[in-house]
Short mmCIF file of C-alpha atoms and ligand atoms in Angstrom, two decimals:
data_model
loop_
_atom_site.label_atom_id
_atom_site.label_comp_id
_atom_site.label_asym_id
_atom_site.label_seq_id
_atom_site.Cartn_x
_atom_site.Cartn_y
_atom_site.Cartn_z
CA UNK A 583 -122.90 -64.45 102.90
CA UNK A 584 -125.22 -66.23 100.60
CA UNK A 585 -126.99 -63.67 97.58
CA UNK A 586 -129.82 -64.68 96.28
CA UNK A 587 -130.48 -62.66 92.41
CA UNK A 588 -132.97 -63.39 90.09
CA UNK A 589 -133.59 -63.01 86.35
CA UNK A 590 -136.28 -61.21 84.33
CA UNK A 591 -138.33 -64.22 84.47
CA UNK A 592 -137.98 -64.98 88.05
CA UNK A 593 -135.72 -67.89 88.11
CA UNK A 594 -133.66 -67.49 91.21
CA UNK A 595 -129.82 -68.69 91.74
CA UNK A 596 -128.17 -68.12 95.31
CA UNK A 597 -124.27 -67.99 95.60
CA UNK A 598 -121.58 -67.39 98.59
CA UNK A 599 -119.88 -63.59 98.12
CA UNK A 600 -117.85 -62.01 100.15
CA UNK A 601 -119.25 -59.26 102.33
CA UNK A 602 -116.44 -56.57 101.24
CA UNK A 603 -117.78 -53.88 103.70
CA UNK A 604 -121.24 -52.32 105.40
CA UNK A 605 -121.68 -48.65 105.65
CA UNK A 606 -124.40 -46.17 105.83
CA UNK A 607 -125.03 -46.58 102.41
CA UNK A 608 -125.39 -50.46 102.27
CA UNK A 609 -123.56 -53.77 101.86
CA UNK A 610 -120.60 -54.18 99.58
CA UNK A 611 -119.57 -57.00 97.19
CA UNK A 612 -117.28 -57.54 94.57
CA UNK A 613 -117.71 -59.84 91.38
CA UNK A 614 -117.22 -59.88 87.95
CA UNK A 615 -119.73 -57.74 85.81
CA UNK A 616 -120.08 -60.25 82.90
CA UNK A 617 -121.08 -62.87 85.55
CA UNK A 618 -124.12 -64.64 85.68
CA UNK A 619 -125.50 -63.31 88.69
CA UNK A 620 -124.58 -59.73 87.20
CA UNK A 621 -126.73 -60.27 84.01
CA UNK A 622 -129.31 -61.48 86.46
CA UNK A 623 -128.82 -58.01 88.70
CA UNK A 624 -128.59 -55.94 85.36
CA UNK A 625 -132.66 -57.39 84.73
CA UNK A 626 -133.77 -57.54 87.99
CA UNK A 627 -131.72 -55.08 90.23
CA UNK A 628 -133.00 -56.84 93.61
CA UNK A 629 -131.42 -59.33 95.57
CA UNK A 630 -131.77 -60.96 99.23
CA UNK A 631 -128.54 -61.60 101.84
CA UNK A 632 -128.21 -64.09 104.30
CA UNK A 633 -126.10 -64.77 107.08
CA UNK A 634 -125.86 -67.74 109.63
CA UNK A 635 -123.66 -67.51 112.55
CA UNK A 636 -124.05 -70.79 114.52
CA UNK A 637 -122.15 -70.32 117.41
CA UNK A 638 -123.29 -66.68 118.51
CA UNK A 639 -126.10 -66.52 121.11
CA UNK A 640 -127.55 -70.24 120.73
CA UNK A 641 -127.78 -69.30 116.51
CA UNK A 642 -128.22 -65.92 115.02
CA UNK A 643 -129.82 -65.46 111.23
CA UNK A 644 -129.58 -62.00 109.81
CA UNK A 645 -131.56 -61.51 106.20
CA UNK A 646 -131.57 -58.56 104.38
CA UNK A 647 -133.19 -57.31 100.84
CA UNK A 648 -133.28 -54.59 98.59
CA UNK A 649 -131.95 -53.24 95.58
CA UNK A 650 -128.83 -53.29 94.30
CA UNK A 651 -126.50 -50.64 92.57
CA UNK A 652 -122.72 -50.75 91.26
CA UNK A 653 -120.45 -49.32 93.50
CA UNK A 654 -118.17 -46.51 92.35
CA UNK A 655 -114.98 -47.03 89.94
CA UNK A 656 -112.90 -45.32 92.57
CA UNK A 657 -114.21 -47.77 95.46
CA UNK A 658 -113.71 -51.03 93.22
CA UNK A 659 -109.91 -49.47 91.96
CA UNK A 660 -109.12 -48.88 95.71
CA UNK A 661 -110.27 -52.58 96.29
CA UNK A 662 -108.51 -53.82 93.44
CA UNK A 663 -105.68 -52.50 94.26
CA UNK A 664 -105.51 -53.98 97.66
CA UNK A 665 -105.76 -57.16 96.56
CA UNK A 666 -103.09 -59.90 96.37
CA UNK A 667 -101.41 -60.20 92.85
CA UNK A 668 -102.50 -63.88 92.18
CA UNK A 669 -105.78 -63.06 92.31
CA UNK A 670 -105.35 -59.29 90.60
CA UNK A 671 -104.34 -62.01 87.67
CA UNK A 672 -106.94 -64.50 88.47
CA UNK A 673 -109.52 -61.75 88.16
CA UNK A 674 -108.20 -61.29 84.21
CA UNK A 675 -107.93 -64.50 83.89
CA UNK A 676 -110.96 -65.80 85.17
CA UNK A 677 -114.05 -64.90 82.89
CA UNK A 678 -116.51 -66.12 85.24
CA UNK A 679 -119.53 -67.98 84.91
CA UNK A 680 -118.49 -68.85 81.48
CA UNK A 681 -117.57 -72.20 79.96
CA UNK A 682 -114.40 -73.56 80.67
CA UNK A 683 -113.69 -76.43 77.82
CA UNK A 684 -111.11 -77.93 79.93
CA UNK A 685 -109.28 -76.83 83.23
CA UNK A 686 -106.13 -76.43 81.20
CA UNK A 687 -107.50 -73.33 79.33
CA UNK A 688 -107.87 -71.20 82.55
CA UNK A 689 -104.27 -71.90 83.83
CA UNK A 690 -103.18 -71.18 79.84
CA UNK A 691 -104.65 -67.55 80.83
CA UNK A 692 -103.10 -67.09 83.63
CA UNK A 693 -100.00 -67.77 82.34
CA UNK A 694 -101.16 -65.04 79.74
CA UNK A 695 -102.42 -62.80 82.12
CA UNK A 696 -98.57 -62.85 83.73
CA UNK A 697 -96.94 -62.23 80.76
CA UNK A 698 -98.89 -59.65 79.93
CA UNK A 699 -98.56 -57.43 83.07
CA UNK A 700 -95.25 -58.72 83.93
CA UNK A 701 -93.16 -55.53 85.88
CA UNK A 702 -96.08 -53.77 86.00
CA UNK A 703 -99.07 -52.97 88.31
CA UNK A 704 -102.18 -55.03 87.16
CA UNK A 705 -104.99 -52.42 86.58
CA UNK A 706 -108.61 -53.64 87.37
CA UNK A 707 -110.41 -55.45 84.65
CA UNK A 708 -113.74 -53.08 83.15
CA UNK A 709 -115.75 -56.10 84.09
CA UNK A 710 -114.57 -56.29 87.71
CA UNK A 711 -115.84 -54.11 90.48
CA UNK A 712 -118.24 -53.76 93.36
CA UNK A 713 -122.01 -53.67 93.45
CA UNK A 714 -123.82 -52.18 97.09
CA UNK A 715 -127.10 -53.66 97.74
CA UNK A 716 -129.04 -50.47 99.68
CA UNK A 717 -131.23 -52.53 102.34
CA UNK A 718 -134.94 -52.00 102.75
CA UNK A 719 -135.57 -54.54 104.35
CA UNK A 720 -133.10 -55.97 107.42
CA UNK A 721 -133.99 -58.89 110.43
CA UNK A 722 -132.37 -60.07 112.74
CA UNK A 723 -133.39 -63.68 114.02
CA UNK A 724 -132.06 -64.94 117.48
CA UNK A 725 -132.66 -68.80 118.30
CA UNK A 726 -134.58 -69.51 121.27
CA UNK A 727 -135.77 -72.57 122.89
CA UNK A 728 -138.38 -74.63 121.56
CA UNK A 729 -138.72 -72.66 118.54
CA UNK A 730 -139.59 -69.82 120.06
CA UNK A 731 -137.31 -67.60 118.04
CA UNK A 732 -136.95 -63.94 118.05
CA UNK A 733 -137.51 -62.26 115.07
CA UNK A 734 -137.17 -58.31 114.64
CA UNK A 735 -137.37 -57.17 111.02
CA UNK A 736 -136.89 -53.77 109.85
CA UNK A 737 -138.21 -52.14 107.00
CA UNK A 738 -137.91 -49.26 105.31
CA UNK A 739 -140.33 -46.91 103.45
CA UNK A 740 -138.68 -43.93 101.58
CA UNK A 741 -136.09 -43.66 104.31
CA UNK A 742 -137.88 -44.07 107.07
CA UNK A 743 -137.38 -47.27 109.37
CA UNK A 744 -140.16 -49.31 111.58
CA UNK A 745 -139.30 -52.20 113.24
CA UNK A 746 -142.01 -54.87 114.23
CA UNK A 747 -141.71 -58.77 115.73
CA UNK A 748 -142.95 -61.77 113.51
CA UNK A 749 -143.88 -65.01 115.03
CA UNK A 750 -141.21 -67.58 114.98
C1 FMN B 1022 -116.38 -68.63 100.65
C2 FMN B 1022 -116.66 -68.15 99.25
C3 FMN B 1022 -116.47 -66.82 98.95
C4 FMN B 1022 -116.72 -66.34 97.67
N1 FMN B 1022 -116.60 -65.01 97.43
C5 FMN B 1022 -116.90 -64.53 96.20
C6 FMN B 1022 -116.86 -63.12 95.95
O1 FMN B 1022 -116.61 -62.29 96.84
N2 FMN B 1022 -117.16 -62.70 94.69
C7 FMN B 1022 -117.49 -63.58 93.68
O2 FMN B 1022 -117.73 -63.13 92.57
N3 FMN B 1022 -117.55 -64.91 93.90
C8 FMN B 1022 -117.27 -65.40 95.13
N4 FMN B 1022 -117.36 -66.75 95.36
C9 FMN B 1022 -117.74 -67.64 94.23
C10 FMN B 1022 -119.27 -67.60 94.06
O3 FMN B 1022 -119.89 -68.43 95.02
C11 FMN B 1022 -119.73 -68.03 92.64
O4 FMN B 1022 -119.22 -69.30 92.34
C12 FMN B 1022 -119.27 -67.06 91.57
O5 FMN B 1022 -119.40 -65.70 91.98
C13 FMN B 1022 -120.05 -67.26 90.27
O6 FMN B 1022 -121.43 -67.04 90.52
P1 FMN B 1022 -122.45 -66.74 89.33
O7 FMN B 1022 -122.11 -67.70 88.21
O8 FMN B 1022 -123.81 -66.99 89.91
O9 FMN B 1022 -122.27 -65.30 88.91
C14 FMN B 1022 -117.13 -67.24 96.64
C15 FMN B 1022 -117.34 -68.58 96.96
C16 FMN B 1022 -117.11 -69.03 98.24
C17 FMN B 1022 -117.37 -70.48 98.55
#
């Protein structure tokens, strides 16, 4: 999904994450906390989702917004933990969104990163781990012809949800 953050002074940067998981609570990712777009969520804890599916039901677009929150050290061990070893390692290794002098330095810390936790389980990084973005704000856009799209957006205001159509 693309996540859109901003900073404190409104400058905006949009990335692909990985969708982790959805529950009642909100949408799940999982980054590195030292990252640029977690400085910009530590200033400005908001951010927008969006999602393209071309091929379902002639286009579907599904945006969502709200704020964001970390996710809980148990949920981000348990994910950790479930990941493949190379990137357990690449998630030491990695420290992202920093500069990288020359490609040669990040596969020097890898190498590192396997020495270091060689025979043993590799424990997740402090500055690794999920954040959920709680939705307030959800719509789901269905292509139609001509332009005529469907738009339903939800919203909600302390808790509670209407739903209204916006032109196309
Ligand atoms: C298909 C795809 C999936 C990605 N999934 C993640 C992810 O789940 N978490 C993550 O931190 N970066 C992911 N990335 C890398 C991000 O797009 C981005 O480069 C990185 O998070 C650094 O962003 P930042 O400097 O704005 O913090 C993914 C990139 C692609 C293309």
């Amino acid at each position: 999904m693309t996540l859109a953050t901003a900073d404190a002074d409104g400058r905006l940067s949009a990335r692909i994450v990985l969708l982790k998981a959805v529950d009642d609570r909100g949408f799940v990712f999982f980054t590195n906390y030292a990252s640029a777009k977690a400085g910009q969520l530590a200033a400005h804890p908001r951010a927008a989702l969006c999602f393209l599916w071309k091929a379902l039901r002639d286009v579907v677009q599904v945006r969502i917004e709200g704020v964001v929150e970390k996710a809980g050290a148990e949920e981000s061990d348990a994910y950790f933990a479930s990941r493949p070893r190379a990137s357990q390692i690449g998630a030491w290794a990695s420290l992202q969104s920093q500069t990288l002098p020359e490609r040669s330095m990040l596969d020097t810390r890898v190498a590192e990163m396997e020495r270091r936790f060689a025979g043993a389980e590799v424990p997740r990084p402090v500055d690794w781990g999920g954040y959920r973005l709680v939705p307030d704000m959800i719509e789901l856009w269905f292509g139609q012809r001509a332009r005529l799209h469907d738009r339903e957006r939800y919203e909600s205001v302390g808790g509670q949800w209407t739903k209204r159509l916006l032109y196309p």
